[in-house]
Amino acid sequence: MGNLEGHLLPGVIFLLYSLYYSLLASLALLRGQKFFKPPVPPREKRGHRWWKWVPGEGVAKVVLSFIGIMGDFYYPPGVNRLKIIDWEDPQRPFLFPNSWQHVTMYTFFLLSGVVDIVSQACQARQSMKLERAAEALACCTLALLMASHIENKDALEIRVHIFFIIPAFLVGLVLIIEVWVPDQPPLWFLKSWMGLVFSTWLLQICLVLYVPPSGKPWRSENHVDLAFLTIFFCWHLVLGAAVLAAVYGICSLWHHRCSSGTNASGAKYQPCPSGYNSEELEKLRAGAELLHEGV
């Protein structure tokens, strides 16, 4: 959808997803985890409760992507952009290129969600490399589609979309590296940071193209406006880093509070060890009887 809603919906979705990744990265570093996300237990150890079998992240990708696809085809109500070729025109031109680009983007994220579901719920053991590869493909496809999306646009739209392509491509590049090197915290935080940048920048695009705060539209022929566009993107880099630092700080406070509470409760009560064999138990009983006789 080439309108406010069409940019606002993916912007909010990507922002929530990036905040979720920032949370996972912070907790993984604080807990000393080897992987960004803890692997799912094997099928025989998950129990029989249904929510232990359903991967929430994969389901969220599928549902949100499906909503985006339906919105691009049928929003506002009464519109139908499902038609791809105008068969009534002798030239057979393609129709609704922007909508089909958005639908293709959503489809790859939907496929990434399907891969998550199959890997975690249908296979005996989770395939984390396959999940990262599918997610990397979705992000790289997003960058590729946005590169073609700027054709025949004015200078303003070209620049705002280039600033969107750069962090999106970096996220895809990090995900590709993580297929083979998954245990590097700097990559976790770079991925989360760039995700925050391109999601907040997508919301900024809504303000630039559709609802400018000044009430006056941005002018693509004005070099001052284009210069401030670059300045605002640099501010979004700082904003993404600040949000990531805030998420890490909150997670750190929560983690240390929980750790101190666990240690304090452990100092008050220590359960009896249960790993003794029968000979050690007999020695303990004999020692207790001798002590009782001496008393």
Tab-separated table of C-alpha atoms in Angstrom:
chain	number	residue	atom	x	y	z
A	1	MET	CA	0.000	0.000	0.000
A	2	GLY	CA	1.521	3.287	-1.108
A	3	ASN	CA	-0.146	5.243	1.668
A	4	LEU	CA	0.248	6.060	5.343
A	5	GLU	CA	-1.257	2.779	6.592
A	6	GLY	CA	0.897	0.757	4.204
A	7	HIS	CA	4.084	2.151	5.757
A	8	LEU	CA	2.804	2.429	9.321
A	9	LEU	CA	1.806	-1.240	9.694
A	10	PRO	CA	5.205	-2.754	8.747
A	11	GLY	CA	6.959	-0.020	10.712
A	12	VAL	CA	5.141	-0.968	13.920
A	13	ILE	CA	5.638	-4.706	13.248
A	14	PHE	CA	9.372	-4.312	12.621
A	15	LEU	CA	9.735	-2.082	15.684
A	16	LEU	CA	8.083	-4.627	17.989
A	17	TYR	CA	10.170	-7.407	16.482
A	18	SER	CA	13.383	-5.383	16.915
A	19	LEU	CA	12.526	-4.634	20.549
A	20	TYR	CA	11.957	-8.354	21.051
A	21	TYR	CA	15.369	-9.097	19.520
A	22	SER	CA	16.968	-6.441	21.745
A	23	LEU	CA	15.418	-8.138	24.769
A	24	LEU	CA	16.687	-11.561	23.692
A	25	ALA	CA	20.191	-10.238	23.006
A	26	SER	CA	20.392	-8.509	26.396
A	27	LEU	CA	19.192	-11.552	28.339
A	28	ALA	CA	21.457	-13.893	26.381
A	29	LEU	CA	24.515	-11.780	27.214
A	30	LEU	CA	23.589	-11.385	30.879
A	31	ARG	CA	22.941	-15.101	31.300
A	32	GLY	CA	26.091	-16.093	29.441
A	33	GLN	CA	24.180	-18.055	26.820
A	34	LYS	CA	26.057	-19.560	23.912
A	35	PHE	CA	23.192	-18.948	21.499
A	36	PHE	CA	21.042	-15.909	20.794
A	37	LYS	CA	17.871	-17.905	21.478
A	38	PRO	CA	17.907	-21.050	23.653
A	39	PRO	CA	17.346	-24.118	21.469
A	40	VAL	CA	14.020	-25.882	21.728
A	41	PRO	CA	14.203	-29.187	23.681
A	42	PRO	CA	13.879	-32.416	21.685
A	43	ARG	CA	10.367	-33.590	20.976
A	44	GLU	CA	10.379	-36.324	23.621
A	45	LYS	CA	11.250	-33.809	26.378
A	46	ARG	CA	8.618	-31.124	25.648
A	47	GLY	CA	5.694	-32.726	27.442
A	48	HIS	CA	2.128	-32.945	26.208
A	49	ARG	CA	0.968	-29.348	26.703
A	50	TRP	CA	0.118	-27.748	23.386
A	51	TRP	CA	1.773	-24.374	24.058
A	52	LYS	CA	5.131	-26.098	24.415
A	53	TRP	CA	4.794	-27.338	20.853
A	54	VAL	CA	3.671	-24.094	19.192
A	55	PRO	CA	6.516	-21.668	18.324
A	56	GLY	CA	5.070	-18.261	19.139
A	57	GLU	CA	7.574	-16.324	17.037
A	58	GLY	CA	6.841	-18.370	13.925
A	59	VAL	CA	3.083	-18.060	14.391
A	60	ALA	CA	3.422	-14.275	14.850
A	61	LYS	CA	5.382	-14.015	11.580
A	62	VAL	CA	2.736	-15.972	9.700
A	63	VAL	CA	-0.246	-14.072	11.145
A	64	LEU	CA	1.215	-10.567	10.807
A	65	SER	CA	2.525	-11.246	7.296
A	66	PHE	CA	-0.882	-12.574	6.248
A	67	ILE	CA	-2.538	-9.417	7.606
A	68	GLY	CA	-0.081	-7.312	5.599
A	69	ILE	CA	-0.783	-9.285	2.414
A	70	MET	CA	-4.543	-8.930	2.795
A	71	GLY	CA	-4.161	-5.212	3.512
A	72	ASP	CA	-2.099	-4.645	0.366
A	73	PHE	CA	-4.637	-6.468	-1.769
A	74	TYR	CA	-7.942	-5.324	-0.280
A	75	TYR	CA	-7.410	-2.098	1.746
A	76	PRO	CA	-9.235	0.265	1.703
A	77	PRO	CA	-12.452	-1.797	1.572
A	78	GLY	CA	-13.792	-2.253	-1.929
A	79	VAL	CA	-10.345	-2.247	-3.575
A	80	ASN	CA	-8.957	-5.360	-5.266
A	81	ARG	CA	-5.290	-5.296	-6.287
A	82	LEU	CA	-5.013	-9.053	-6.722
A	83	LYS	CA	-5.042	-8.633	-10.488
A	84	ILE	CA	-1.483	-8.605	-11.825
A	85	ILE	CA	-2.068	-8.113	-15.594
A	86	ASP	CA	-4.652	-6.022	-17.410
A	87	TRP	CA	-5.909	-8.547	-19.946
A	88	GLU	CA	-8.338	-6.047	-21.460
A	89	ASP	CA	-5.487	-3.816	-22.636
A	90	PRO	CA	-3.821	-5.064	-25.854
A	91	GLN	CA	-0.414	-4.168	-24.354
A	92	ARG	CA	-1.060	-6.479	-21.357
A	93	PRO	CA	0.555	-4.092	-18.828
A	94	PHE	CA	1.396	-5.169	-15.288
A	95	LEU	CA	-0.773	-3.649	-12.565
A	96	PHE	CA	-0.133	-2.432	-8.996
A	97	PRO	CA	3.665	-2.889	-8.892
A	98	ASN	CA	4.021	-1.294	-5.431
A	99	SER	CA	1.428	-3.623	-3.917
A	100	TRP	CA	3.020	-6.692	-5.460
A	101	GLN	CA	6.427	-5.632	-4.130
A	102	HIS	CA	4.981	-5.316	-0.624
A	103	VAL	CA	3.168	-8.656	-0.954
A	104	THR	CA	6.398	-10.354	-2.046
A	105	MET	CA	8.160	-8.898	1.003
A	106	TYR	CA	5.437	-10.151	3.345
A	107	THR	CA	5.448	-13.574	1.649
A	108	PHE	CA	9.118	-14.149	2.405
A	109	PHE	CA	8.598	-13.268	6.069
A	110	LEU	CA	5.575	-15.576	6.099
A	111	LEU	CA	7.781	-18.363	4.708
A	112	SER	CA	10.311	-17.620	7.441
A	113	GLY	CA	7.542	-18.153	9.994
A	114	VAL	CA	6.555	-21.426	8.330
A	115	VAL	CA	10.182	-22.581	8.516
A	116	ASP	CA	10.220	-21.746	12.251
A	117	ILE	CA	7.052	-23.763	12.819
A	118	VAL	CA	8.270	-26.777	10.833
A	119	SER	CA	11.714	-26.682	12.481
A	120	GLN	CA	10.439	-26.389	16.046
A	121	ALA	CA	7.127	-28.260	16.023
A	122	CYS	CA	7.370	-30.865	13.268
A	123	GLN	CA	10.979	-32.044	13.359
A	124	ALA	CA	12.444	-34.248	16.068
A	125	ARG	CA	15.259	-31.724	16.582
A	126	GLN	CA	15.280	-28.020	15.836
A	127	SER	CA	17.241	-26.785	12.798
A	128	MET	CA	18.480	-23.368	13.948
A	129	LYS	CA	20.649	-22.854	10.860
A	130	LEU	CA	17.654	-23.322	8.592
A	131	GLU	CA	15.650	-20.764	10.620
A	132	ARG	CA	18.418	-18.166	10.389
A	133	ALA	CA	18.861	-18.804	6.679
A	134	ALA	CA	15.134	-18.280	6.024
A	135	GLU	CA	15.150	-15.057	8.055
A	136	ALA	CA	18.276	-13.837	6.259
A	137	LEU	CA	16.618	-14.537	2.904
A	138	ALA	CA	13.572	-12.490	3.948
A	139	CYS	CA	15.701	-9.482	4.966
A	140	CYS	CA	17.867	-9.630	1.828
A	141	THR	CA	14.720	-9.876	-0.301
A	142	LEU	CA	13.357	-6.820	1.498
A	143	ALA	CA	16.494	-4.834	0.606
A	144	LEU	CA	16.373	-6.045	-3.005
A	145	LEU	CA	12.700	-5.105	-3.418
A	146	MET	CA	13.280	-1.661	-1.930
A	147	ALA	CA	16.155	-1.135	-4.383
A	148	SER	CA	13.710	-1.632	-7.270
A	149	HIS	CA	10.981	0.273	-5.419
A	150	ILE	CA	12.832	3.595	-5.897
A	151	GLU	CA	12.787	3.461	-9.702
A	152	ASN	CA	11.002	6.422	-11.301
A	153	LYS	CA	10.763	8.200	-7.942
A	154	ASP	CA	11.778	11.751	-7.101
A	155	ALA	CA	14.964	12.585	-5.204
A	156	LEU	CA	13.183	12.706	-1.845
A	157	GLU	CA	11.669	9.218	-2.079
A	158	ILE	CA	14.917	7.788	-3.441
A	159	ARG	CA	16.881	9.109	-0.482
A	160	VAL	CA	14.427	7.984	2.224
A	161	HIS	CA	14.329	4.478	0.745
A	162	ILE	CA	18.121	4.261	0.410
A	163	PHE	CA	18.389	5.059	4.108
A	164	PHE	CA	15.924	2.221	4.697
A	165	ILE	CA	17.819	-0.236	2.484
A	166	ILE	CA	21.175	0.206	4.250
A	167	PRO	CA	20.186	-1.091	7.745
A	168	ALA	CA	17.846	-3.715	6.248
A	169	PHE	CA	20.710	-5.140	4.198
A	170	LEU	CA	23.019	-5.097	7.230
A	171	VAL	CA	20.464	-7.098	9.236
A	172	GLY	CA	20.310	-9.660	6.433
A	173	LEU	CA	24.119	-9.771	6.258
A	174	VAL	CA	24.412	-10.401	10.002
A	175	LEU	CA	21.818	-13.175	9.782
A	176	ILE	CA	23.809	-14.797	6.962
A	177	ILE	CA	26.965	-14.708	9.108
A	178	GLU	CA	25.047	-16.152	12.070
A	179	VAL	CA	24.191	-19.254	10.039
A	180	TRP	CA	27.818	-20.326	10.558
A	181	VAL	CA	28.857	-18.159	13.557
A	182	PRO	CA	25.858	-18.023	15.926
A	183	ASP	CA	27.700	-17.439	19.213
A	184	GLN	CA	28.966	-13.867	18.789
A	185	PRO	CA	27.241	-11.265	21.046
A	186	PRO	CA	28.507	-8.307	18.951
A	187	LEU	CA	26.531	-9.694	16.008
A	188	TRP	CA	23.424	-10.044	18.203
A	189	PHE	CA	23.544	-6.388	19.184
A	190	LEU	CA	24.439	-5.157	15.698
A	191	LYS	CA	21.416	-7.022	14.347
A	192	SER	CA	19.142	-5.575	17.040
A	193	TRP	CA	20.532	-2.055	16.569
A	194	MET	CA	20.081	-2.059	12.788
A	195	GLY	CA	16.601	-3.532	13.218
A	196	LEU	CA	15.651	-0.662	15.499
A	197	VAL	CA	17.118	1.846	13.038
A	198	PHE	CA	15.254	0.653	9.958
A	199	SER	CA	11.984	0.198	11.870
A	200	THR	CA	12.056	3.706	13.360
A	201	TRP	CA	13.173	5.076	9.998
A	202	LEU	CA	10.172	3.426	8.356
A	203	LEU	CA	7.974	5.344	10.806
A	204	GLN	CA	9.932	8.485	9.892
A	205	ILE	CA	9.064	7.846	6.236
A	206	CYS	CA	5.396	8.106	7.219
A	207	LEU	CA	6.063	11.588	8.591
A	208	VAL	CA	8.133	12.683	5.602
A	209	LEU	CA	5.845	11.466	2.824
A	210	TYR	CA	2.340	11.636	4.317
A	211	VAL	CA	2.004	13.652	7.536
A	212	PRO	CA	4.850	16.192	7.829
A	213	PRO	CA	4.737	17.810	11.308
A	214	SER	CA	5.173	21.295	9.823
A	215	GLY	CA	2.067	20.875	7.681
A	216	LYS	CA	4.118	21.649	4.567
A	217	PRO	CA	5.284	18.856	2.248
A	218	TRP	CA	8.977	18.128	1.881
A	219	ARG	CA	10.449	19.465	-1.381
A	220	SER	CA	12.560	17.041	-3.363
A	221	GLU	CA	14.151	19.874	-5.362
A	222	ASN	CA	15.281	21.663	-2.178
A	223	HIS	CA	18.821	20.689	-1.196
A	224	VAL	CA	18.274	21.914	2.365
A	225	ASP	CA	15.382	19.470	2.840
A	226	LEU	CA	17.502	16.613	1.483
A	227	ALA	CA	20.374	17.591	3.773
A	228	PHE	CA	18.127	17.493	6.837
A	229	LEU	CA	16.865	14.097	5.735
A	230	THR	CA	20.418	12.790	6.097
A	231	ILE	CA	20.751	14.534	9.453
A	232	PHE	CA	17.558	12.889	10.711
A	233	PHE	CA	18.803	9.463	9.635
A	234	CYS	CA	21.956	9.994	11.695
A	235	TRP	CA	19.739	10.884	14.637
A	236	HIS	CA	17.914	7.596	14.136
A	237	LEU	CA	21.245	5.789	14.464
A	238	VAL	CA	21.698	7.428	17.861
A	239	LEU	CA	18.061	6.764	18.783
A	240	GLY	CA	18.408	3.059	17.976
A	241	ALA	CA	21.563	2.813	20.095
A	242	ALA	CA	19.843	4.631	22.975
A	243	VAL	CA	16.806	2.325	22.853
A	244	LEU	CA	19.081	-0.720	22.766
A	245	ALA	CA	21.065	0.589	25.744
A	246	ALA	CA	17.830	1.269	27.651
A	247	VAL	CA	16.568	-2.267	26.992
A	248	TYR	CA	19.891	-3.701	28.157
A	249	GLY	CA	19.837	-1.530	31.283
A	250	ILE	CA	16.319	-2.642	32.231
A	251	CYS	CA	17.215	-6.296	31.599
A	252	SER	CA	20.390	-5.901	33.662
A	253	LEU	CA	18.478	-4.501	36.645
A	254	TRP	CA	15.914	-7.287	36.390
A	255	HIS	CA	18.592	-9.954	36.027
A	256	HIS	CA	20.649	-8.771	39.012
A	257	ARG	CA	17.543	-8.413	41.158
A	258	CYS	CA	16.428	-11.954	40.349
A	259	SER	CA	19.949	-13.286	40.904
A	260	SER	CA	20.269	-11.578	44.298
A	261	GLY	CA	16.841	-12.885	45.308
A	262	THR	CA	17.810	-16.415	44.338
A	263	ASN	CA	21.087	-16.200	46.241
A	264	ALA	CA	19.359	-14.840	49.331
A	265	SER	CA	16.779	-17.587	49.354
A	266	GLY	CA	19.531	-20.134	48.797
A	267	ALA	CA	21.382	-18.900	51.882
A	268	LYS	CA	18.338	-19.502	54.078
A	269	TYR	CA	17.512	-22.955	52.878
A	270	GLN	CA	19.764	-25.608	51.385
A	271	PRO	CA	18.132	-28.894	50.403
A	272	CYS	CA	19.751	-32.095	51.568
A	273	PRO	CA	21.948	-33.674	48.914
A	274	SER	CA	20.356	-36.659	47.313
A	275	GLY	CA	23.255	-37.942	45.252
A	276	TYR	CA	24.803	-40.207	47.893
A	277	ASN	CA	25.085	-43.916	47.287
A	278	SER	CA	24.085	-46.562	49.843
A	279	GLU	CA	27.598	-46.879	51.405
A	280	GLU	CA	27.811	-43.146	52.080
A	281	LEU	CA	24.342	-43.183	53.636
A	282	GLU	CA	25.353	-46.056	55.942
A	283	LYS	CA	28.438	-44.129	57.082
A	284	LEU	CA	26.281	-41.087	57.806
A	285	ARG	CA	23.819	-43.167	59.823
A	286	ALA	CA	26.655	-44.817	61.813
A	287	GLY	CA	28.188	-41.428	62.566
A	288	ALA	CA	24.830	-40.089	63.705
A	289	GLU	CA	24.311	-43.085	66.050
A	290	LEU	CA	27.778	-42.667	67.612
A	291	LEU	CA	27.118	-38.988	68.119
A	292	HIS	CA	23.752	-39.795	69.737
A	293	GLU	CA	25.370	-42.336	72.107
A	294	GLY	CA	28.064	-39.862	73.090
A	295	VAL	CA	25.429	-37.305	73.984
